[in-house]
Coordinates of C-alpha atoms in Angstrom, one line a residue:
Chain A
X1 CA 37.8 0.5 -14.0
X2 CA 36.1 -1.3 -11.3
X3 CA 33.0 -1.7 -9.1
X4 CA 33.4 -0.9 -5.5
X5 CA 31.2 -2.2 -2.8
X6 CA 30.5 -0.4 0.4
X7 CA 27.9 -0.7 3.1
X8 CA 26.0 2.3 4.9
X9 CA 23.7 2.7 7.5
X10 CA 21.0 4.5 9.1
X11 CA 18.9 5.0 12.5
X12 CA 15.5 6.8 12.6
X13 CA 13.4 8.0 15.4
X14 CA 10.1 8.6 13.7
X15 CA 7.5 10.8 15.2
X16 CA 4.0 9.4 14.3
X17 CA 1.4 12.5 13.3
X18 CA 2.3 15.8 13.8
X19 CA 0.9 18.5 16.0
X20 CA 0.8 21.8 14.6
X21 CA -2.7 23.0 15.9
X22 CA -4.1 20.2 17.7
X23 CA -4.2 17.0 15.9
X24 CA -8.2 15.2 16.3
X25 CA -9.6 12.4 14.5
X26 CA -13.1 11.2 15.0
X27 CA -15.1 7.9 14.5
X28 CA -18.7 7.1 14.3
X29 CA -19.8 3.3 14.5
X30 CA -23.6 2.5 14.6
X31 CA -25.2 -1.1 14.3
X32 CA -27.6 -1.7 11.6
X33 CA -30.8 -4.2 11.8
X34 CA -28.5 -6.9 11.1
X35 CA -26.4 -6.7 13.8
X36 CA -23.5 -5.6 11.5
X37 CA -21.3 -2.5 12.5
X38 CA -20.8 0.5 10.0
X39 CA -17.1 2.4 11.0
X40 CA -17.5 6.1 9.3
X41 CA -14.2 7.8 9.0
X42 CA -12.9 10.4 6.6
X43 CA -9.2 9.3 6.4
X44 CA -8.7 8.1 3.3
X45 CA -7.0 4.7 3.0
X46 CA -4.8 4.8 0.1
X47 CA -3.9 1.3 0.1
X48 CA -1.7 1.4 3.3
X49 CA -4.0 -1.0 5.2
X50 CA -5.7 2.0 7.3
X51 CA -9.6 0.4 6.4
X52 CA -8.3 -3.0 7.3
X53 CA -6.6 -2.2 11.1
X54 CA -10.0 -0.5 11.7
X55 CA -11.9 -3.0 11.0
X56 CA -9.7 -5.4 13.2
X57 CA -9.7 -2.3 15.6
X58 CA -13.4 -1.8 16.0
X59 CA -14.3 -5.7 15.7
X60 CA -11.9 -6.6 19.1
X61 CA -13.2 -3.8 20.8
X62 CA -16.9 -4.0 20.6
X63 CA -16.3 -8.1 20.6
X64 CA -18.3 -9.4 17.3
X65 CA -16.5 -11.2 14.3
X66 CA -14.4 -9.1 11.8
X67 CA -16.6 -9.7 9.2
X68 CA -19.4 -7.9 10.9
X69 CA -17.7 -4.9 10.8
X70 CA -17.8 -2.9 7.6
X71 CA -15.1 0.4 7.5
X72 CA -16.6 3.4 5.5
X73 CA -14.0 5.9 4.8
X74 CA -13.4 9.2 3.0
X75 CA -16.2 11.1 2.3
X76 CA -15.4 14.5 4.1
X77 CA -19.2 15.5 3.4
X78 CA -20.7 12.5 5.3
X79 CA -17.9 11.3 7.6
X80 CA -17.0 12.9 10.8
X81 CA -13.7 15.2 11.0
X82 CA -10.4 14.0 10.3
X83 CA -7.1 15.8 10.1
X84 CA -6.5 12.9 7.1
X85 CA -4.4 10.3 6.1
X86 CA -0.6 11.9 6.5
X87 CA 2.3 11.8 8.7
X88 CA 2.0 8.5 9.0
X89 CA -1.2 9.2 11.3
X90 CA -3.4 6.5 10.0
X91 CA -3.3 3.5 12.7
X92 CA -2.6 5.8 15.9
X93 CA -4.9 8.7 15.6
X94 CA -7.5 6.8 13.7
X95 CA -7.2 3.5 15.5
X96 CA -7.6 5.6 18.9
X97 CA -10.9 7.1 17.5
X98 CA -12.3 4.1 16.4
X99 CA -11.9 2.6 19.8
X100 CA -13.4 5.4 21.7
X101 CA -16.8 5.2 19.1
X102 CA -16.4 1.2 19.8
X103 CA -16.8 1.3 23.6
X104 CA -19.4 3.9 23.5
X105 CA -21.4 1.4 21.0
X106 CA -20.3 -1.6 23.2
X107 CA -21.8 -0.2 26.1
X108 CA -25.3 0.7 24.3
X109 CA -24.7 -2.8 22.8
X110 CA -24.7 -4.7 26.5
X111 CA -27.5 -2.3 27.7
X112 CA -29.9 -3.5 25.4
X113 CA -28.7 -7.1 25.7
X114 CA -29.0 -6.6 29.5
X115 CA -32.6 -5.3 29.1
X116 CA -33.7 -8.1 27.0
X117 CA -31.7 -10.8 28.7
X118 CA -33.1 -9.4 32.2
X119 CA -29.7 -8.9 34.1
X120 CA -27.4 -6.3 35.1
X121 CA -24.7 -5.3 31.6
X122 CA -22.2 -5.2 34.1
X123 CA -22.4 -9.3 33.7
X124 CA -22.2 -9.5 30.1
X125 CA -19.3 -10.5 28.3
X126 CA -19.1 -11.2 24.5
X127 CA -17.3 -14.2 22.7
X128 CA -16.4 -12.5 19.5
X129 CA -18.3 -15.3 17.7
X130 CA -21.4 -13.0 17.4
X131 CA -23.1 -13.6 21.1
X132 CA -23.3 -12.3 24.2
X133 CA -23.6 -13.8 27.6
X134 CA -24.0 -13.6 31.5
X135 CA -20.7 -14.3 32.6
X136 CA -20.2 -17.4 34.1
X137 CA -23.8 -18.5 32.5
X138 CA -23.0 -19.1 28.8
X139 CA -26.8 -20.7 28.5
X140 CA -28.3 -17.5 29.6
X141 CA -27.5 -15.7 25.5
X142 CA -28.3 -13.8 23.2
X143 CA -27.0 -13.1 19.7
X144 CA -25.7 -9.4 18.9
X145 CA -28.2 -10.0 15.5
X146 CA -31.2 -10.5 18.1
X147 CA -30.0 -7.8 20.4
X148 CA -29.8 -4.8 17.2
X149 CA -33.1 -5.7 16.8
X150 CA -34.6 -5.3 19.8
X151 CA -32.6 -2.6 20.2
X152 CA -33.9 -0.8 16.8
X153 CA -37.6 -2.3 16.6
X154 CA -38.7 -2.9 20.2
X155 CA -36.4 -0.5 22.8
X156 CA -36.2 2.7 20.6
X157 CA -32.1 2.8 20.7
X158 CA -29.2 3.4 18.5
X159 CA -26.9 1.0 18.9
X160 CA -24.2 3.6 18.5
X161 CA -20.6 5.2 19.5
X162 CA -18.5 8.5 19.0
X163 CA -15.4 8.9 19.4
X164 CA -12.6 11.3 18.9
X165 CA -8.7 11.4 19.5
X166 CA -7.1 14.4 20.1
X167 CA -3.6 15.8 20.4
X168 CA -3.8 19.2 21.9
X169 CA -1.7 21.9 20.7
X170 CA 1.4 22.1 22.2
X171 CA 2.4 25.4 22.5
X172 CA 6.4 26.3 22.7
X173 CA 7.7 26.9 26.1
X174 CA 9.0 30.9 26.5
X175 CA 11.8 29.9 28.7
X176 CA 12.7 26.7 27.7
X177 CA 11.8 26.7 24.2
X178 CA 10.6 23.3 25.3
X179 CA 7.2 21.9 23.3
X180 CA 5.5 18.4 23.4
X181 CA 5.2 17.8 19.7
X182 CA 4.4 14.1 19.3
X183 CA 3.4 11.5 21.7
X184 CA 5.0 8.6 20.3
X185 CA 7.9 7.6 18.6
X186 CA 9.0 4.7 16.0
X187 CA 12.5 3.5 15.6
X188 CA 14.5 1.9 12.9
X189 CA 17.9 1.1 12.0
X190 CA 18.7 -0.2 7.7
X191 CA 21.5 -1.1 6.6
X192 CA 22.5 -0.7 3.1
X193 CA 24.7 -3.2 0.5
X194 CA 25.9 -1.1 -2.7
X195 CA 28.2 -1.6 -5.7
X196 CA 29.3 1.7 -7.6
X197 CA 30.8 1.3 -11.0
X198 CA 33.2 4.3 -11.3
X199 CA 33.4 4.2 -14.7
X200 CA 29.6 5.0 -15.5
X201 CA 28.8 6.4 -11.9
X202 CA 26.0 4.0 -11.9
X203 CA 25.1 2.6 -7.8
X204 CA 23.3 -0.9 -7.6
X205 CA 21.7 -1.6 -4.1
X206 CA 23.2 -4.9 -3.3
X207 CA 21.0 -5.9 -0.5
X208 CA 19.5 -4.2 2.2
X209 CA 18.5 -5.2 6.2
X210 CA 16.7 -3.6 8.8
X211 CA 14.6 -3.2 11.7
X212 CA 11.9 -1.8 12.5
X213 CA 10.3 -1.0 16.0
X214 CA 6.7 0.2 15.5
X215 CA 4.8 -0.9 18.6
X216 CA 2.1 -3.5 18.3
X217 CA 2.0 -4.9 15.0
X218 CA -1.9 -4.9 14.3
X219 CA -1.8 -6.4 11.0
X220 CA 1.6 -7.9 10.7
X221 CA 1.3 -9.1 6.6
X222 CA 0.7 -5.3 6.0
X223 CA 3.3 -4.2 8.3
X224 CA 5.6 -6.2 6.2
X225 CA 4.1 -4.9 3.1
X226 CA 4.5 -1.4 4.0
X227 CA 7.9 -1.8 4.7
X228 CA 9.0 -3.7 1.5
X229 CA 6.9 -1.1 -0.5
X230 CA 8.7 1.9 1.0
X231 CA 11.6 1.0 1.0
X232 CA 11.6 0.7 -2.5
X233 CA 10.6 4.4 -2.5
X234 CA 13.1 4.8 -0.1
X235 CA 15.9 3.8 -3.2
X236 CA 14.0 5.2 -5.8
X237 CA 14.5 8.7 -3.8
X238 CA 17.9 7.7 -3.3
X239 CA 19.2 7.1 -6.8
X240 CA 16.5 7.9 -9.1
X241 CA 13.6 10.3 -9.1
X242 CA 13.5 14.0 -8.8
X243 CA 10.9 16.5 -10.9
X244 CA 14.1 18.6 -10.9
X245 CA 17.5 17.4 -11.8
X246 CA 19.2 20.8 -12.8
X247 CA 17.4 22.9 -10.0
X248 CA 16.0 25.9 -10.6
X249 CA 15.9 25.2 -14.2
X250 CA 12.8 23.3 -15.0
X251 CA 13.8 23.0 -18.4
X252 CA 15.2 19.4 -18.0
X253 CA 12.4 18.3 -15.8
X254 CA 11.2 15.1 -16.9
X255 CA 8.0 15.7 -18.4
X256 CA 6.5 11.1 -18.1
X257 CA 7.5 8.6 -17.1
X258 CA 10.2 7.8 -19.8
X259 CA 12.0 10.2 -18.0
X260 CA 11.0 10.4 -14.6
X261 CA 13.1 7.5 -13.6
X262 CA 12.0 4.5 -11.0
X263 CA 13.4 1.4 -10.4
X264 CA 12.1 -1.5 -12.3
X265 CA 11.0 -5.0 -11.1
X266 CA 14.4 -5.7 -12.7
X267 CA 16.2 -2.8 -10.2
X268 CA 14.8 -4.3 -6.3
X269 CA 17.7 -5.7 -4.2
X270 CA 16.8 -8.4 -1.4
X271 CA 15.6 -7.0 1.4
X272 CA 15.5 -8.3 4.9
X273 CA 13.5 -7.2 7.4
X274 CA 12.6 -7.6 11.1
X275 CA 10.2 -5.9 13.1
X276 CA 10.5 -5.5 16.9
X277 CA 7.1 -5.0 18.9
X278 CA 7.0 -2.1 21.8
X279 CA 3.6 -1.8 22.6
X280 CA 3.1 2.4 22.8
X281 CA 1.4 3.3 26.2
X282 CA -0.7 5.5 23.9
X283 CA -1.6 3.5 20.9
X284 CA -4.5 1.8 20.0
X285 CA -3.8 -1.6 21.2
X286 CA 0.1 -0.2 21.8
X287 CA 0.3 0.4 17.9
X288 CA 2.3 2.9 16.3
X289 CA 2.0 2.3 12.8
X290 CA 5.0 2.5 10.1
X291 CA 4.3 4.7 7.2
X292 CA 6.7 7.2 6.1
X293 CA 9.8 5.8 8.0
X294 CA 9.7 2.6 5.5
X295 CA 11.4 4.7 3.0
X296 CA 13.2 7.5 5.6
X297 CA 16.3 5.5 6.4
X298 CA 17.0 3.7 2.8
X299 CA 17.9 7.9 1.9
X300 CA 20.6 8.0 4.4
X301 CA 22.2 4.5 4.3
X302 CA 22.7 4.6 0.8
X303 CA 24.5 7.8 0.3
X304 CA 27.0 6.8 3.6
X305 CA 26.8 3.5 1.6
X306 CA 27.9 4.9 -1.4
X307 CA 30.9 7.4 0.6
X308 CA 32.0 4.4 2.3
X309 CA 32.2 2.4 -1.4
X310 CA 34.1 5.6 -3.3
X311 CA 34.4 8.3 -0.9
X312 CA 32.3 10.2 -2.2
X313 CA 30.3 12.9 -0.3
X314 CA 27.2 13.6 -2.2
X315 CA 24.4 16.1 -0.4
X316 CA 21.7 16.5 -2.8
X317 CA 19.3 13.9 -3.9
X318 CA 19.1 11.8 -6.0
X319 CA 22.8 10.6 -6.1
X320 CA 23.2 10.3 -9.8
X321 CA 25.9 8.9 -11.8
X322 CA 26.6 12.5 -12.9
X323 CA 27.3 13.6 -9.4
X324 CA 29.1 10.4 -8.6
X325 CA 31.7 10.8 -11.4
X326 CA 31.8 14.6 -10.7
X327 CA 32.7 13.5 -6.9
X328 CA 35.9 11.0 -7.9
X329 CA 37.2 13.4 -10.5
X330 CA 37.4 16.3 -7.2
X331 CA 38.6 13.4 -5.3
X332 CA 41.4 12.7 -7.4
X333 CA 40.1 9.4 -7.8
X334 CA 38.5 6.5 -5.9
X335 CA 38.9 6.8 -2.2
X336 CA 37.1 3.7 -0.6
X337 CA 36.6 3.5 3.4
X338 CA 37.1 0.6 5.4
X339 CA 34.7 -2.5 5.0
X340 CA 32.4 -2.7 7.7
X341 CA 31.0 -5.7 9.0
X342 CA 31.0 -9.2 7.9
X343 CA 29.4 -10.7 4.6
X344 CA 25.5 -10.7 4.9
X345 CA 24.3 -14.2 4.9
X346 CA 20.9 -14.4 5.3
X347 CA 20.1 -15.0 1.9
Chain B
X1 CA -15.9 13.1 -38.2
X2 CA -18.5 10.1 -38.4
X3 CA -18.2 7.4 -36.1
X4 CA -17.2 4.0 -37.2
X5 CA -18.8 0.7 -36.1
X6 CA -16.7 -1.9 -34.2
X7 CA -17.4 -4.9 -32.8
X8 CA -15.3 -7.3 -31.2
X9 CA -15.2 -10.4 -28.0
X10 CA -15.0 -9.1 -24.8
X11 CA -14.0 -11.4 -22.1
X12 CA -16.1 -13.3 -24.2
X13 CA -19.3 -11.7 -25.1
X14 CA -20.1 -10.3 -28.2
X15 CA -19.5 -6.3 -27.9
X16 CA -20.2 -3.4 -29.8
X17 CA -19.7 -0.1 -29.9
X18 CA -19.4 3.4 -32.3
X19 CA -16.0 5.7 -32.4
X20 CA -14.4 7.9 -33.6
X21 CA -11.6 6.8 -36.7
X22 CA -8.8 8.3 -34.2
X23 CA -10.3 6.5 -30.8
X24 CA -8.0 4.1 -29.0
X25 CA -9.1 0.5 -27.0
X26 CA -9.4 2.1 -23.5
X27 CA -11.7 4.7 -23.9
X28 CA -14.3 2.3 -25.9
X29 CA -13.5 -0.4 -22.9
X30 CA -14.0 2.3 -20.2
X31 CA -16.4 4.9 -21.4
X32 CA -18.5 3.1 -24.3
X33 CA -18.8 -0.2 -22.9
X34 CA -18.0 0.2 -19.1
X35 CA -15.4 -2.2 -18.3
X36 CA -13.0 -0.4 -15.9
X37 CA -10.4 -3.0 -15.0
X38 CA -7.9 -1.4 -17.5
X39 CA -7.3 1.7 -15.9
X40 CA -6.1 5.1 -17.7
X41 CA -2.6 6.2 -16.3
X42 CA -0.3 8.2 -18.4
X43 CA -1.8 7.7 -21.6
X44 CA 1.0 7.5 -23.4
X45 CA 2.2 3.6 -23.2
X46 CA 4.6 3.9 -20.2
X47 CA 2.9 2.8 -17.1
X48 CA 0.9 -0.5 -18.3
X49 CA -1.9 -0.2 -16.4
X50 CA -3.9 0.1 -19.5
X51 CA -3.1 -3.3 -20.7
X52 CA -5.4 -6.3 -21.9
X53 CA -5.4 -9.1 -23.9
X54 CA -6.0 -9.0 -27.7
X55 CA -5.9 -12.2 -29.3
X56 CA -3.9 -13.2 -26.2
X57 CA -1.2 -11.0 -26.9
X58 CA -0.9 -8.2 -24.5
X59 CA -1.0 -4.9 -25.8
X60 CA -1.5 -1.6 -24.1
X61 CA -5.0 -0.5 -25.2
X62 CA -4.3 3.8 -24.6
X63 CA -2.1 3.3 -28.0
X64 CA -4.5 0.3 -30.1
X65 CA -6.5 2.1 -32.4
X66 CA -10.2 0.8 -31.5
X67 CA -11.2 -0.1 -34.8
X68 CA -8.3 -1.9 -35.1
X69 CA -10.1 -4.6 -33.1
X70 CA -13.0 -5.2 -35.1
X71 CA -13.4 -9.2 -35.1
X72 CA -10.7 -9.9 -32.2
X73 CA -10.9 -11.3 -28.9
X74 CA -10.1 -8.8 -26.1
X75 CA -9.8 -9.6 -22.5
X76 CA -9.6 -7.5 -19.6
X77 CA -9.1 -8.5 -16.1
X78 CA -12.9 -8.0 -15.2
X79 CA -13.1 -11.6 -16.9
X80 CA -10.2 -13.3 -14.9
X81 CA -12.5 -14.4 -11.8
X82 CA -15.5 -17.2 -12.9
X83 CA -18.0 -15.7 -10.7
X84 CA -17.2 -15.5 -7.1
X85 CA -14.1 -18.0 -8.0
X86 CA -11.2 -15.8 -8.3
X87 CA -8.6 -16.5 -10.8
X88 CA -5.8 -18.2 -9.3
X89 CA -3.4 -15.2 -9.9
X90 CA -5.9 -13.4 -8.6
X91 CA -5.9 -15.5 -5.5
X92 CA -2.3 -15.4 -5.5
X93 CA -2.0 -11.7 -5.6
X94 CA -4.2 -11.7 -2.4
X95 CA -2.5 -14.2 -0.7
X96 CA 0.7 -12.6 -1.5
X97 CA -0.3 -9.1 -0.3
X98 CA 0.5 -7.8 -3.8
X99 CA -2.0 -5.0 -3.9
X100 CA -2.0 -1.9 -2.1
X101 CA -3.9 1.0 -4.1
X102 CA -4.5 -1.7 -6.7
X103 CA -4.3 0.7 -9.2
X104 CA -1.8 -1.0 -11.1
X105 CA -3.4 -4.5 -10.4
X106 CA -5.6 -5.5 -13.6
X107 CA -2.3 -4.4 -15.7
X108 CA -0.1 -6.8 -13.9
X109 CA -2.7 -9.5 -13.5
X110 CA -3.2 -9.2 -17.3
X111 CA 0.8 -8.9 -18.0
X112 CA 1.1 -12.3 -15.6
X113 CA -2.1 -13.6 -17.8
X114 CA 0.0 -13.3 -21.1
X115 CA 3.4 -14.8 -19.6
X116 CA 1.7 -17.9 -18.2
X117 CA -0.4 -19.1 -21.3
X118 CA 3.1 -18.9 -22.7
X119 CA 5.4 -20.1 -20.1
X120 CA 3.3 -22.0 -17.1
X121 CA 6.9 -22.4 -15.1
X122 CA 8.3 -19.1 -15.4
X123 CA 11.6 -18.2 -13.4
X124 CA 12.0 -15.1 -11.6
X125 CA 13.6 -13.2 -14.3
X126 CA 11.0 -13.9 -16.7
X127 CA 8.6 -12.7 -14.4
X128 CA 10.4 -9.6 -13.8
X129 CA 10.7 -9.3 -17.7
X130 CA 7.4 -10.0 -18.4
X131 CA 6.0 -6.8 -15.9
X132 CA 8.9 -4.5 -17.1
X133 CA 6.3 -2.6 -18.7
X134 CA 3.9 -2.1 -15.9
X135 CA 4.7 0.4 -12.8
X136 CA 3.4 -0.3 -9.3
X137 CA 4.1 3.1 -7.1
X138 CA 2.8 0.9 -3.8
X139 CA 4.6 -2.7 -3.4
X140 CA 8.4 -2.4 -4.5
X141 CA 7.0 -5.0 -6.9
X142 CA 8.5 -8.0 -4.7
X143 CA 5.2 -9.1 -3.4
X144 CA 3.8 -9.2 -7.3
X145 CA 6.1 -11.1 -8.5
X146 CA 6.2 -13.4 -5.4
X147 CA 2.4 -13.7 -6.3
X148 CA 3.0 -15.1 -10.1
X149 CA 5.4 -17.3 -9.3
X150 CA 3.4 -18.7 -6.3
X151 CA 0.3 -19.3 -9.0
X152 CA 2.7 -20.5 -11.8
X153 CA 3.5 -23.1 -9.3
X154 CA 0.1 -23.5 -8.4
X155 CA -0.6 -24.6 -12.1
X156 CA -2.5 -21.5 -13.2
X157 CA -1.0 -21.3 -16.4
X158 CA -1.9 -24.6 -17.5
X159 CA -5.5 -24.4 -15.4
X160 CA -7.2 -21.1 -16.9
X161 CA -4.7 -18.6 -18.2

């Protein structure tokens, strides 16, 4: 009895949103008499960084400091449409919205500088410290505080942008069968380092390395914690979880989580990761955004990582003991492929 | 049935409150007395997010009968940051990224809480031990426990634990 290491890998092209009917997001901003900004969405961020990338979003584009920009999000009653938070949507769709409202409010935002500074707004440039100025003429000022005001209390204006992103439909070619689905695409490649005991079946990821191409990296901290985070979904997929492990008989299903399995703090492998920056023509700032693709390719590389450690084939997730120990009994015993690569030693 | 009297610290004030004989921890900490850092997740004592301190001990407060505190000290992570001065595992979990729904937060915080009174220089397995019983759906757990050990080197343990 023995464990056998192998090493698998995976490439993804990853579609970002999806188009079936048109795919629109929309974005209000709107200064308040402080000179703060207010970003209304309805996507819901669910922790994946969505409220924080708008915020930087909206704060570059209308030029004030990031902390003057407040992100209000998901509250489909209040909020202006969204599609939602899915698909891994969130940064393209959204971030696209959010600059649209931001240059609408931008220009209002100069206009009533311009009027109170007495110049043209087609001179006025901001520093992103909170002030605007006549280009070329940093004396000649005003602060964007001073210039909500007057806006609100003297000129009668809403300081204030829409703005909406929209993927029409893309109807299927007769002919050609040909359709437009997405507009952009995120690519990845993850390699995966496993040991398989083939007496109890049981698969421990060894290590795993990747990269990631996702366009501009807008927030690179929660780029990187996206990807560590789904890629342990991606294993847990992989090895452990399913609602149904003797499909269709839900009489085994686990019913908690003493027997809906996860890995542990105890069960993460290292994980090395490098991201790679191709700005999308389309993108808000040339983002693409990673969501669901952190976990996509850990699925694949670890069942070719597992074939090329026993040679076993298995085609259903999750790749259980069971079905590992069914697979080398049909086999007529361990069958492992060649080693690939060299040892990993970045850690 | 009648409802019972108990009355216990909390994060240290002096708390009191009326339940049922059969009423656990979390529903007197979330529904009597408002304090919603523990968080109510399966219910059952598998997911941790529940937990607080009792006596410094952490204990998952879905399965500690309420009454069963009368007289103890309790603390929930709504008294880990002195004012606007977070706690330094707090600080560490944001500076490590260790959040992303933060549902599961207060229940590590509190589970890193208890190991570092104990053991201010934890190694990475202890860590891992000592949040065994807390699930995080979000981070793949690497960033949390990067976060404890960045505050147990930090000296939180021995600063305010």
């Amino acid at each position: 009895m023995a464990r056998h290491e192998g090493r698998g890998m995976a490439s993804v092209n990853y579609p970002i949103g999806m188009n079936l009917g048109g795919d629109p997001s929309q974005a209000l901003i709107h200064s308040n008499p402080d000179g703060k900004f207010t970003v209304a969405l309805s996507a819901i961020d669910l922790g994946q960084g969505m409220k924080q990338v708008s915020r930087q979003i909206a704060a570059e584009t209308l030029g004030v400091p990031i902390e003057d920009v407040y992100v209000d999000t998901a509250d489909s009653d209040t909020g202006p449409h969204d599609m939602g938070s899915f698909a891994s949507r969130g940064t393209h769709r959204m971030g696209n919205a959010v600059i649209a409202a931001a240059r609408e409010a931008r220009g209002v935002l100069l206009d009533a500088a311009a009027e109170e500074l007495e110049v043209n707004a087609s001179d006025l440039v901001t520093d992103g410290r909170g002030n605007i100025h006549v280009r070329g003429a940093p004396s000649k000022t005003i602060t964007v505080k001073a210039t909500a005001q007057a806006a609100q209390f003297k000129q009668g204006k809403t300081i204030a942008g829409r703005g909406i992103f929209l993927i029409p439909l893309s109807a299927v070619d007769a002919e050609t069968g040909e359709m437009n689905p997405n507009t952009a695409f995120a690519h990845a490649c993850l390699v995966a380092d496993v040991s398989v005991d083939d007496e109890t079946g049981e698969v421990t990821v060894l290590r795993m390395t990747s990269a990631y191409e996702l366009g501009r990296v807008i927030n690179p901290r929660m780029v990187e914690q996206q990807l560590v985070g789904g890629a342990w979904m991606g294993i847990s997929h992989a090895l452990y979880e399913t609602p149904e492990p003797y499909y269709p008989n839900p009489e085994h299903g686990p019913r908690d989580f003493n027997e809906y399995l996860m890995p542990g703090p105890g069960d993460i492998a290292p994980y090395h990761v490098t991201v790679l920056e191709r700005p999308a023509p389309d993108g808000p700032f040339g983002g693409k955004g990673p969501g669901e693709m952190c976990a996509n390719p850990v699925l694949p590389a670890i069942a070719n990582a597992v074939y090329n450690a026993v040679g076993v084939r298995v085609d259903e997730l999750p790749i259980t003991p069971e079905k590992i120990l069914r697979g080398i009994r049909a086999n007529g015993g361990v069958k492992p492929g060649p080693r690939r690569g060299g040892a990993v030693n970045w850690r | 049935m009648a409802k019972l009297p108990v009355q216990f610290r909390l994060n240290g004030s002096d708390r009191a409150g009326f339940v049922d004989p059969a009423g656990n921890l979390l529903d007197l900490l979330r529904r009597g007395l408002g304090d919603f850092a523990p968080k109510y997740g399966c219910g059952q004592g598998t997911c941790g997010v529940c937990t607080v301190l009792i006596d410094g001990e952490p204990q998952l407060s879905c399965l500690t009968l309420a009454i069963s505190c009368e007289g103890r000290q309790i603390e929930t992570a709504s008294g880990m940051a002195d004012g606007p001065n977070l706690h330094p595992l707090q600080q560490a979990f944001m500076d490590n990224f260790a959040a992303q729904c933060g549902f599961c937060t207060p229940g590590m915080l509190t589970a890193a809480r208890a190991l570092l009174a104990k053991n201010p220089n934890p190694t990475r397995d202890e860590v891992v031990e000592a949040i065994s019983g807390n699930i995080c759906r979000c981070t793949g757990y690497e960033p949390i426990i990067a976060a404890i050990l960045a505050a147990a080197a930090g000296g939180a343990g021995m600063r305010r634990a």
